[in-house]
Amino acid sequence: GLLFLRSPSVQIRCLMALFRSIIGLVFVLGSLCEDPGTESEGYAAYEPKNVHFYENFDDWSAWHHSSHEDFQGRFEIGTGSQPSLDGEVGLIAQDEAKKYGFSTVFDSVFDTDKDLVFQYELRLHEQLQCGGAYLKLIRQVDDVDFDPESFTNETPFSIMFGPDRCGGTNKVHFIFKYQNPVSKEWHEHHLKSPPSIRNDRQTHLYTLIIRTDNTFEVLIDQESERGGSLFDDFEPPINPPKIIDDPNDEKPEDWIEEDSIPDPEAEKPEDWDEDAPRTILDEEAEKPDDWYEDEEDMIPDPEAKQPDDWDTDADGDWDAPLIENPICVDASGCGPWTRPSIPNPEYKGLWSAPMIDNPEYKGIWAPAQIDNVNWFETSEPHRLQPIVGVGIDIWTMQANVEFDNIFIGHDIEAAKDYAMHTFVPKQTYEAKMKPESSKDEPTESFFAPLTNVLEEYGIPSLVTDNFAFIIATLVVGVLSVVFLMCRSGSKASVTPSPSTAKDDDAEEEEQTTDSNKDDSDERKHLEPSEKENSESTATGSTTQARSAETTEDSDNADGDAGSGDEHSEQDDAASDDDPFLGASTGLAAEEEADRSGSKTKSRAAKSKRRRRAD
């Protein structure tokens, strides 16, 4: 295609465009076909040590959705709207405004008579406005095996732990259930002051530790956020009170709790004036000798002067600023004097009967205290009911809630080690990829977003299987587009669109009209004595200007003719290279010469008419 282009400069530009297109194509295909194992920020599955149960969702065949009709939401395995480490996937709640029920059963029962550590990663790809993101540790019920497909919000659990946010609620739940050994009832015990959730669209690690000394600790991103005692920091407390109110006791209807009442026998005295004012004027007061009623507290400043730039028409009348009257400074006062007010000795206000002790008063009622028949006292609240599985029972108004790397075990150090190999690399990578991160920090490659989209639809494998065919097709397509663009550009540059003599004459006539109009406006503002001199001078100047214009038009005409000769020489040179181009170039040269001659004649005639008019 480049051989058909006549201009060497156009050929060079097209070659450069073709070269850049091929380089870009190689980079894209190289990015698509790159081995994931060579990524510096790649994901490698890590198997934790000394763990009872863990889940990274590389294989989620052991998990099951609930068959209950309330749970319409479906989890999927993916990266969410903000992928993290290359190759890393998680459990994604894809849809908003739905309930999700999803669970799995352990291979063996988890004993709680040891230290317990329960942690998982959570990423809210969309900031949580209203919804839950917590997990439940499902407790063993007698000898019945847990069926994940029968999982509901009523399924018994031992621990519920994780974020929850909606309206005024913004906390990390820690709820544990404990059975009263006397009444056999199960009670929920809620952490009194739970920490707030992390809601910044990054991955966060939530960890719960329950120790055999009956203490607990809640950590977020391996930092302690809350800790305390299982005895003291929950509502209701784990151990119930020994004495309780009698639930069957009720306050009698005639029980009087008011300790005082108005005296029913009291009467208002006859001389009690309820209409007397609270204050009256002091009739004994006299005006001080240094009170000047004819003076004002504030007077115009006698030394002030009106500013020189004060415009009465625009600013109004000028008034001097007011100052404190020097006569009144040390005096008792100035202006009209009035008697001061004093309290009215006759004022008593509204009459009311005095209060007396209530003879019927019995005191503040309280129910009778009885022994708590369900009272018990445990010294080991950490010993919860054995756990057989883990489940997600949530309702959320936001989609893209991602769970990952669940760890349940007894070894606290093993949980830390697992976090160091899973959460910490992810946290470090996401910190570098934040939009507000420093420009000096490394960022993902230019083609990474395109690569992620193409990988989602399986394009890399398609390219790998059909690499030669795809390369050939793309090269042919790129060459065709470049050839068409370059050839159309070279044709457009052969014959520029010239301006006609008619356009030049119209422009010159418009300029002359504007010049005459300006001269006429200027003459209107001159005095009668000066107008004649101005007109004569303007006439002479106009004559000289038009003579110079005539000479310039002649020179331009000669220049146009010269330019026409130069074009003709160039066209002749081009016609030697291309015989087809020579014929068209010769015709163009003849047309150009005719236009130049017509333009010269037109300008000469116009100059002659102007001289005759002058």
Tab-separated table of N, CA and C in Angstrom, residues 287-431:
chain	number	residue	atom	x	y	z
A	287	LYS	N	-34.329	63.811	90.678
A	287	LYS	CA	-33.383	63.924	89.572
A	287	LYS	C	-32.057	64.461	90.098
A	288	PRO	N	-30.927	63.859	89.767
A	288	PRO	CA	-29.620	64.357	90.214
A	288	PRO	C	-29.327	65.750	89.644
A	289	ASP	N	-28.516	66.486	90.363
A	289	ASP	CA	-28.173	67.836	89.916
A	289	ASP	C	-27.366	67.816	88.619
A	290	ASP	N	-26.572	66.764	88.408
A	290	ASP	CA	-25.744	66.706	87.197
A	290	ASP	C	-26.403	65.888	86.090
A	291	TRP	N	-27.731	65.886	86.082
A	291	TRP	CA	-28.475	65.235	84.977
A	291	TRP	C	-28.897	66.328	84.002
A	292	TYR	N	-28.418	66.268	82.763
A	292	TYR	CA	-28.660	67.308	81.765
A	292	TYR	C	-29.696	66.810	80.756
A	293	GLU	N	-30.937	67.275	80.959
A	293	GLU	CA	-32.021	66.825	80.082
A	293	GLU	C	-31.927	67.436	78.688
A	294	ASP	N	-31.257	68.598	78.555
A	294	ASP	CA	-31.169	69.257	77.252
A	294	ASP	C	-30.000	68.732	76.414
A	295	GLU	N	-29.240	67.837	76.960
A	295	GLU	CA	-28.104	67.292	76.225
A	295	GLU	C	-28.420	65.875	75.717
A	296	GLU	N	-27.777	65.520	74.584
A	296	GLU	CA	-27.907	64.175	74.019
A	296	GLU	C	-26.686	63.345	74.410
A	297	ASP	N	-26.908	62.065	74.596
A	297	ASP	CA	-25.786	61.183	74.935
A	297	ASP	C	-24.758	61.129	73.806
A	298	MET	N	-25.224	61.173	72.541
A	298	MET	CA	-24.344	61.116	71.380
A	298	MET	C	-24.556	62.367	70.543
A	299	ILE	N	-23.467	62.984	70.092
A	299	ILE	CA	-23.543	64.202	69.282
A	299	ILE	C	-22.650	64.027	68.066
A	300	PRO	N	-22.901	64.827	66.962
A	300	PRO	CA	-22.016	64.775	65.796
A	300	PRO	C	-20.618	65.249	66.156
A	301	ASP	N	-19.638	64.623	65.565
A	301	ASP	CA	-18.242	64.977	65.823
A	301	ASP	C	-17.961	66.357	65.231
A	302	PRO	N	-17.669	67.370	66.057
A	302	PRO	CA	-17.457	68.723	65.520
A	302	PRO	C	-16.176	68.838	64.701
A	303	GLU	N	-15.264	67.943	64.840
A	303	GLU	CA	-14.002	68.029	64.112
A	303	GLU	C	-14.018	67.237	62.806
A	304	ALA	N	-15.102	66.509	62.562
A	304	ALA	CA	-15.174	65.721	61.329
A	304	ALA	C	-15.449	66.624	60.142
A	305	LYS	N	-14.887	66.284	58.987
A	305	LYS	CA	-15.074	67.055	57.764
A	305	LYS	C	-15.553	66.129	56.652
A	306	GLN	N	-16.333	66.725	55.768
A	306	GLN	CA	-16.838	65.955	54.638
A	306	GLN	C	-15.682	65.579	53.715
A	307	PRO	N	-15.572	64.333	53.300
A	307	PRO	CA	-14.488	63.919	52.398
A	307	PRO	C	-14.554	64.662	51.071
A	308	ASP	N	-13.389	64.884	50.477
A	308	ASP	CA	-13.326	65.610	49.206
A	308	ASP	C	-14.015	64.850	48.083
A	309	ASP	N	-13.999	63.533	48.145
A	309	ASP	CA	-14.599	62.744	47.064
A	309	ASP	C	-16.060	62.398	47.330
A	310	TRP	N	-16.701	63.086	48.303
A	310	TRP	CA	-18.111	62.803	48.604
A	310	TRP	C	-18.988	63.407	47.515
A	311	ASP	N	-19.804	62.589	46.879
A	311	ASP	CA	-20.721	63.027	45.827
A	311	ASP	C	-22.127	63.042	46.407
A	312	THR	N	-22.666	64.268	46.618
A	312	THR	CA	-23.990	64.387	47.241
A	312	THR	C	-25.058	63.733	46.389
A	313	ASP	N	-24.949	63.872	45.053
A	313	ASP	CA	-25.968	63.288	44.171
A	313	ASP	C	-25.961	61.763	44.255
A	314	ALA	N	-24.764	61.197	44.384
A	314	ALA	CA	-24.673	59.733	44.418
A	314	ALA	C	-24.733	59.178	45.829
A	315	ASP	N	-24.112	59.888	46.801
A	315	ASP	CA	-24.006	59.370	48.159
A	315	ASP	C	-25.024	59.951	49.124
A	316	GLY	N	-25.753	60.992	48.733
A	316	GLY	CA	-26.708	61.625	49.634
A	316	GLY	C	-26.036	62.671	50.501
A	317	ASP	N	-26.832	63.253	51.386
A	317	ASP	CA	-26.290	64.276	52.282
A	317	ASP	C	-25.299	63.651	53.246
A	318	TRP	N	-24.213	64.377	53.477
A	318	TRP	CA	-23.168	63.876	54.374
A	318	TRP	C	-23.490	64.254	55.810
A	319	ASP	N	-23.385	63.302	56.729
A	319	ASP	CA	-23.591	63.538	58.157
A	319	ASP	C	-22.317	63.175	58.894
A	320	ALA	N	-21.958	64.028	59.837
A	320	ALA	CA	-20.772	63.750	60.642
A	320	ALA	C	-21.020	62.545	61.532
A	321	PRO	N	-20.019	61.715	61.762
A	321	PRO	CA	-20.192	60.555	62.650
A	321	PRO	C	-20.466	61.004	64.085
A	322	LEU	N	-21.224	60.156	64.824
A	322	LEU	CA	-21.593	60.482	66.199
A	322	LEU	C	-20.488	60.059	67.160
A	323	ILE	N	-20.307	60.880	68.178
A	323	ILE	CA	-19.365	60.567	69.252
A	323	ILE	C	-20.066	60.778	70.586
A	324	GLU	N	-19.478	60.239	71.652
A	324	GLU	CA	-20.056	60.401	72.986
A	324	GLU	C	-19.946	61.865	73.431
A	325	ASN	N	-21.075	62.361	73.959
A	325	ASN	CA	-21.111	63.758	74.412
A	325	ASN	C	-20.166	63.917	75.599
A	326	PRO	N	-19.129	64.775	75.488
A	326	PRO	CA	-18.181	64.930	76.607
A	326	PRO	C	-18.832	65.470	77.870
A	327	ILE	N	-19.966	66.180	77.742
A	327	ILE	CA	-20.645	66.712	78.926
A	327	ILE	C	-21.246	65.581	79.747
A	328	CYS	N	-21.659	64.514	79.052
A	328	CYS	CA	-22.362	63.417	79.732
A	328	CYS	C	-21.421	62.336	80.249
A	329	VAL	N	-20.140	62.440	79.929
A	329	VAL	CA	-19.216	61.372	80.300
A	329	VAL	C	-19.147	61.201	81.811
A	330	ASP	N	-18.960	62.304	82.536
A	330	ASP	CA	-18.816	62.234	83.990
A	330	ASP	C	-20.099	62.590	84.725
A	331	ALA	N	-21.184	62.868	83.983
A	331	ALA	CA	-22.451	63.244	84.611
A	331	ALA	C	-23.270	62.001	84.922
A	332	SER	N	-24.344	62.195	85.700
A	332	SER	CA	-25.242	61.075	86.027
A	332	SER	C	-26.018	60.626	84.811
A	333	GLY	N	-26.250	61.517	83.867
A	333	GLY	CA	-26.965	61.139	82.676
A	333	GLY	C	-27.371	62.333	81.859
A	334	CYS	N	-27.887	62.084	80.649
A	334	CYS	CA	-28.376	63.119	79.750
A	334	CYS	C	-29.683	62.651	79.148
A	335	GLY	N	-30.462	63.600	78.642
A	335	GLY	CA	-31.738	63.284	78.054
A	335	GLY	C	-32.848	63.272	79.084
A	336	PRO	N	-34.058	62.883	78.681
A	336	PRO	CA	-35.202	62.893	79.610
A	336	PRO	C	-34.947	61.991	80.813
A	337	TRP	N	-35.319	62.489	82.006
A	337	TRP	CA	-35.133	61.713	83.240
A	337	TRP	C	-36.452	61.107	83.661
A	338	THR	N	-36.440	59.814	84.075
A	338	THR	CA	-37.639	59.132	84.581
A	338	THR	C	-37.294	58.474	85.899
A	339	ARG	N	-38.335	58.283	86.736
A	339	ARG	CA	-38.127	57.647	88.038
A	339	ARG	C	-37.774	56.167	87.840
A	340	PRO	N	-36.859	55.651	88.615
A	340	PRO	CA	-36.539	54.223	88.527
A	340	PRO	C	-37.636	53.375	89.167
A	341	SER	N	-37.673	52.072	88.772
A	341	SER	CA	-38.649	51.127	89.338
A	341	SER	C	-38.028	50.394	90.518
A	342	ILE	N	-38.887	50.085	91.488
A	342	ILE	CA	-38.466	49.331	92.676
A	342	ILE	C	-39.472	48.212	92.912
A	343	PRO	N	-39.094	47.121	93.633
A	343	PRO	CA	-40.052	46.049	93.935
A	343	PRO	C	-41.255	46.585	94.708
A	344	ASN	N	-42.421	46.055	94.344
A	344	ASN	CA	-43.665	46.454	95.001
A	344	ASN	C	-43.797	45.695	96.322
A	345	PRO	N	-43.796	46.412	97.447
A	345	PRO	CA	-43.923	45.713	98.747
A	345	PRO	C	-45.282	45.051	98.925
A	346	GLU	N	-46.277	45.449	98.130
A	346	GLU	CA	-47.614	44.874	98.249
A	346	GLU	C	-47.826	43.673	97.329
A	347	TYR	N	-46.828	43.387	96.508
A	347	TYR	CA	-46.998	42.283	95.546
A	347	TYR	C	-46.941	40.936	96.261
A	348	LYS	N	-47.924	40.062	95.972
A	348	LYS	CA	-47.976	38.719	96.552
A	348	LYS	C	-48.144	37.635	95.493
A	349	GLY	N	-48.577	37.982	94.305
A	349	GLY	CA	-48.761	36.999	93.244
A	349	GLY	C	-50.021	36.187	93.421
A	350	LEU	N	-50.116	35.107	92.608
A	350	LEU	CA	-51.289	34.246	92.696
A	350	LEU	C	-51.247	33.429	93.984
A	351	TRP	N	-52.409	33.296	94.588
A	351	TRP	CA	-52.483	32.559	95.852
A	351	TRP	C	-52.642	31.074	95.577
A	352	SER	N	-51.978	30.242	96.369
A	352	SER	CA	-52.152	28.788	96.317
A	352	SER	C	-52.086	28.254	97.735
A	353	ALA	N	-52.784	27.150	97.949
A	353	ALA	CA	-52.833	26.561	99.291
A	353	ALA	C	-51.470	26.007	99.665
A	354	PRO	N	-51.037	26.110	100.863
A	354	PRO	CA	-49.751	25.556	101.302
A	354	PRO	C	-49.795	24.032	101.282
A	355	MET	N	-48.582	23.410	101.129
A	355	MET	CA	-48.467	21.958	101.083
A	355	MET	C	-48.321	21.405	102.499
A	356	ILE	N	-48.961	20.254	102.710
A	356	ILE	CA	-48.863	19.566	104.000
A	356	ILE	C	-48.537	18.103	103.746
A	357	ASP	N	-48.093	17.384	104.768
A	357	ASP	CA	-47.795	15.964	104.624
A	357	ASP	C	-49.059	15.207	104.255
A	358	ASN	N	-48.890	14.249	103.332
A	358	ASN	CA	-50.013	13.439	102.887
A	358	ASN	C	-50.238	12.314	103.895
A	359	PRO	N	-51.367	12.321	104.556
A	359	PRO	CA	-51.609	11.257	105.550
A	359	PRO	C	-51.786	9.886	104.910
A	360	GLU	N	-52.062	9.831	103.569
A	360	GLU	CA	-52.267	8.549	102.887
A	360	GLU	C	-50.988	8.013	102.227
A	361	TYR	N	-49.905	8.746	102.392
A	361	TYR	CA	-48.648	8.360	101.716
A	361	TYR	C	-48.143	7.004	102.207
A	362	LYS	N	-47.778	6.113	101.241
A	362	LYS	CA	-47.286	4.781	101.574
A	362	LYS	C	-45.856	4.540	101.067
A	363	GLY	N	-45.326	5.467	100.321
A	363	GLY	CA	-43.970	5.303	99.798
A	363	GLY	C	-43.969	4.866	98.334
A	364	ILE	N	-42.762	4.767	97.724
A	364	ILE	CA	-42.615	4.332	96.330
A	364	ILE	C	-42.801	2.821	96.270
A	365	TRP	N	-43.708	2.405	95.391
A	365	TRP	CA	-44.000	0.976	95.303
A	365	TRP	C	-42.910	0.254	94.531
A	366	ALA	N	-42.600	-0.955	94.931
A	366	ALA	CA	-41.677	-1.844	94.234
A	366	ALA	C	-42.183	-3.260	94.401
A	367	PRO	N	-41.992	-4.093	93.368
A	367	PRO	CA	-42.469	-5.469	93.503
A	367	PRO	C	-41.687	-6.207	94.587
A	368	ALA	N	-42.301	-7.199	95.098
A	368	ALA	CA	-41.665	-7.993	96.155
A	368	ALA	C	-40.458	-8.749	95.596
A	369	GLN	N	-39.444	-8.951	96.401
A	369	GLN	CA	-38.240	-9.668	96.004
A	369	GLN	C	-38.359	-11.144	96.383
A	370	ILE	N	-38.017	-11.972	95.425
A	370	ILE	CA	-38.092	-13.409	95.661
A	370	ILE	C	-36.801	-14.055	95.156
A	371	ASP	N	-36.589	-15.273	95.559
A	371	ASP	CA	-35.434	-16.015	95.064
A	371	ASP	C	-35.631	-16.360	93.582
A	372	ASN	N	-34.556	-16.241	92.823
A	372	ASN	CA	-34.594	-16.589	91.401
A	372	ASN	C	-34.510	-18.106	91.280
A	373	VAL	N	-35.614	-18.676	90.864
A	373	VAL	CA	-35.647	-20.136	90.778
A	373	VAL	C	-34.736	-20.642	89.658
A	374	ASN	N	-34.375	-19.758	88.691
A	374	ASN	CA	-33.506	-20.156	87.579
A	374	ASN	C	-32.061	-19.684	87.781
A	375	TRP	N	-31.774	-19.327	89.005
A	375	TRP	CA	-30.427	-18.808	89.260
A	375	TRP	C	-29.377	-19.900	89.104
A	376	PHE	N	-28.261	-19.507	88.492
A	376	PHE	CA	-27.095	-20.387	88.420
A	376	PHE	C	-25.865	-19.493	88.374
A	377	GLU	N	-24.746	-20.071	88.567
A	377	GLU	CA	-23.499	-19.321	88.509
A	377	GLU	C	-22.442	-20.192	87.853
A	378	THR	N	-21.903	-19.682	86.752
A	378	THR	CA	-20.868	-20.417	86.038
A	378	THR	C	-19.536	-19.706	86.193
A	379	SER	N	-18.504	-20.463	86.224
A	379	SER	CA	-17.150	-19.901	86.280
A	379	SER	C	-16.410	-20.103	84.961
A	380	GLU	N	-17.101	-20.694	83.973
A	380	GLU	CA	-16.475	-20.982	82.685
A	380	GLU	C	-17.392	-20.586	81.522
A	381	PRO	N	-17.671	-19.301	81.362
A	381	PRO	CA	-18.539	-18.906	80.248
A	381	PRO	C	-17.896	-19.118	78.881
A	382	HIS	N	-16.575	-19.320	78.862
A	382	HIS	CA	-15.916	-19.550	77.568
A	382	HIS	C	-16.276	-20.917	76.997
A	383	ARG	N	-16.765	-21.811	77.848
A	383	ARG	CA	-17.127	-23.151	77.388
A	383	ARG	C	-18.510	-23.098	76.754
A	384	LEU	N	-18.521	-22.752	75.491
A	384	LEU	CA	-19.776	-22.669	74.752
A	384	LEU	C	-20.146	-24.042	74.208
A	385	GLN	N	-21.356	-24.111	73.653
A	385	GLN	CA	-21.798	-25.359	73.049
A	385	GLN	C	-20.883	-25.701	71.874
A	386	PRO	N	-20.512	-26.972	71.703
A	386	PRO	CA	-19.649	-27.357	70.579
A	386	PRO	C	-20.187	-26.854	69.240
A	387	ILE	N	-19.270	-26.580	68.316
A	387	ILE	CA	-19.601	-25.952	67.030
A	387	ILE	C	-19.408	-26.971	65.918
A	388	VAL	N	-20.385	-27.014	64.991
A	388	VAL	CA	-20.352	-28.020	63.922
A	388	VAL	C	-20.237	-27.411	62.533
A	389	GLY	N	-20.348	-26.108	62.407
A	389	GLY	CA	-20.274	-25.504	61.076
A	389	GLY	C	-20.243	-23.995	61.157
A	390	VAL	N	-20.151	-23.372	59.992
A	390	VAL	CA	-20.144	-21.913	59.895
A	390	VAL	C	-21.103	-21.508	58.781
A	391	GLY	N	-21.820	-20.411	59.011
A	391	GLY	CA	-22.813	-19.974	58.036
A	391	GLY	C	-22.879	-18.465	57.909
A	392	ILE	N	-23.400	-18.026	56.769
A	392	ILE	CA	-23.622	-16.602	56.492
A	392	ILE	C	-25.122	-16.397	56.362
A	393	ASP	N	-25.675	-15.633	57.267
A	393	ASP	CA	-27.110	-15.331	57.280
A	393	ASP	C	-27.246	-13.811	57.332
A	394	ILE	N	-27.350	-13.181	56.151
A	394	ILE	CA	-27.346	-11.716	56.091
A	394	ILE	C	-28.436	-11.223	55.161
A	395	TRP	N	-28.774	-9.978	55.344
A	395	TRP	CA	-29.616	-9.207	54.422
A	395	TRP	C	-28.894	-7.901	54.169
A	396	THR	N	-28.703	-7.538	52.893
A	396	THR	CA	-27.921	-6.344	52.580
A	396	THR	C	-28.543	-5.579	51.424
A	397	MET	N	-28.494	-4.254	51.527
A	397	MET	CA	-28.978	-3.380	50.457
A	397	MET	C	-27.874	-3.048	49.455
A	398	GLN	N	-26.630	-3.443	49.743
A	398	GLN	CA	-25.524	-3.194	48.829
A	398	GLN	C	-24.994	-4.520	48.289
A	399	ALA	N	-24.598	-4.497	47.024
A	399	ALA	CA	-24.023	-5.685	46.403
A	399	ALA	C	-22.509	-5.689	46.596
A	400	ASN	N	-21.872	-6.737	46.059
A	400	ASN	CA	-20.408	-6.848	46.075
A	400	ASN	C	-19.834	-6.874	47.494
A	401	VAL	N	-20.422	-7.697	48.349
A	401	VAL	CA	-19.866	-7.959	49.679
A	401	VAL	C	-19.027	-9.234	49.562
A	402	GLU	N	-17.737	-9.118	49.853
A	402	GLU	CA	-16.805	-10.227	49.614
A	402	GLU	C	-16.268	-10.796	50.932
A	403	PHE	N	-16.389	-12.117	51.079
A	403	PHE	CA	-15.831	-12.853	52.216
A	403	PHE	C	-14.657	-13.705	51.731
A	404	ASP	N	-13.646	-13.862	52.597
A	404	ASP	CA	-12.496	-14.663	52.177
A	404	ASP	C	-11.671	-15.068	53.403
A	405	ASN	N	-10.900	-16.144	53.215
A	405	ASN	CA	-9.888	-16.613	54.178
A	405	ASN	C	-10.426	-16.717	55.607
A	406	ILE	N	-11.436	-17.586	55.766
A	406	ILE	CA	-12.003	-17.861	57.088
A	406	ILE	C	-11.061	-18.799	57.844
A	407	PHE	N	-10.837	-18.479	59.119
A	407	PHE	CA	-9.957	-19.295	59.970
A	407	PHE	C	-10.669	-19.538	61.290
A	408	ILE	N	-10.759	-20.818	61.691
A	408	ILE	CA	-11.348	-21.194	62.976
A	408	ILE	C	-10.438	-22.238	63.613
A	409	GLY	N	-9.953	-21.928	64.801
A	409	GLY	CA	-9.049	-22.860	65.453
A	409	GLY	C	-8.790	-22.480	66.899
A	410	HIS	N	-7.810	-23.158	67.503
A	410	HIS	CA	-7.429	-22.915	68.894
A	410	HIS	C	-6.108	-22.161	69.010
A	411	ASP	N	-5.310	-22.185	67.968
A	411	ASP	CA	-3.957	-21.627	68.021
A	411	ASP	C	-3.973	-20.171	67.547
A	412	ILE	N	-3.810	-19.239	68.480
A	412	ILE	CA	-3.848	-17.813	68.142
A	412	ILE	C	-2.666	-17.436	67.252
A	413	GLU	N	-1.497	-18.018	67.508
A	413	GLU	CA	-0.316	-17.712	66.701
A	413	GLU	C	-0.470	-18.239	65.278
A	414	ALA	N	-1.143	-19.379	65.136
A	414	ALA	CA	-1.374	-19.917	63.795
A	414	ALA	C	-2.286	-18.991	62.993
A	415	ALA	N	-3.266	-18.395	63.671
A	415	ALA	CA	-4.139	-17.436	62.992
A	415	ALA	C	-3.355	-16.203	62.547
A	416	LYS	N	-2.424	-15.737	63.388
A	416	LYS	CA	-1.587	-14.597	63.004
A	416	LYS	C	-0.715	-14.948	61.803
A	417	ASP	N	-0.168	-16.159	61.819
A	417	ASP	CA	0.678	-16.595	60.707
A	417	ASP	C	-0.128	-16.669	59.410
A	418	TYR	N	-1.355	-17.169	59.511
A	418	TYR	CA	-2.209	-17.249	58.321
A	418	TYR	C	-2.508	-15.851	57.777
A	419	ALA	N	-2.742	-14.916	58.676
A	419	ALA	CA	-2.999	-13.542	58.246
A	419	ALA	C	-1.776	-12.929	57.578
A	420	MET	N	-0.588	-13.249	58.075
A	420	MET	CA	0.630	-12.703	57.480
A	420	MET	C	0.822	-13.179	56.045
A	421	HIS	N	0.333	-14.372	55.729
A	421	HIS	CA	0.507	-14.915	54.382
A	421	HIS	C	-0.684	-14.640	53.468
A	422	THR	N	-1.785	-14.170	53.992
A	422	THR	CA	-2.978	-13.932	53.168
A	422	THR	C	-3.427	-12.474	53.219
A	423	PHE	N	-3.723	-12.005	54.414
A	423	PHE	CA	-4.262	-10.645	54.541
A	423	PHE	C	-3.211	-9.561	54.325
A	424	VAL	N	-2.041	-9.710	54.928
A	424	VAL	CA	-1.028	-8.649	54.872
A	424	VAL	C	-0.591	-8.351	53.436
A	425	PRO	N	-0.279	-9.359	52.588
A	425	PRO	CA	0.062	-9.019	51.196
A	425	PRO	C	-1.074	-8.299	50.473
A	426	LYS	N	-2.293	-8.723	50.747
A	426	LYS	CA	-3.439	-8.071	50.111
A	426	LYS	C	-3.592	-6.635	50.607
A	427	GLN	N	-3.430	-6.439	51.904
A	427	GLN	CA	-3.533	-5.095	52.472
A	427	GLN	C	-2.457	-4.177	51.895
A	428	THR	N	-1.238	-4.688	51.768
A	428	THR	CA	-0.141	-3.888	51.219
A	428	THR	C	-0.406	-3.513	49.770
A	429	TYR	N	-0.881	-4.465	48.990
A	429	TYR	CA	-1.157	-4.199	47.575
A	429	TYR	C	-2.276	-3.175	47.414
A	430	GLU	N	-3.341	-3.327	48.177
A	430	GLU	CA	-4.466	-2.400	48.054
A	430	GLU	C	-4.096	-1.001	48.523
A	431	ALA	N	-3.202	-0.911	49.505
A	431	ALA	CA	-2.757	0.411	49.959
A	431	ALA	C	-2.016	1.138	48.845
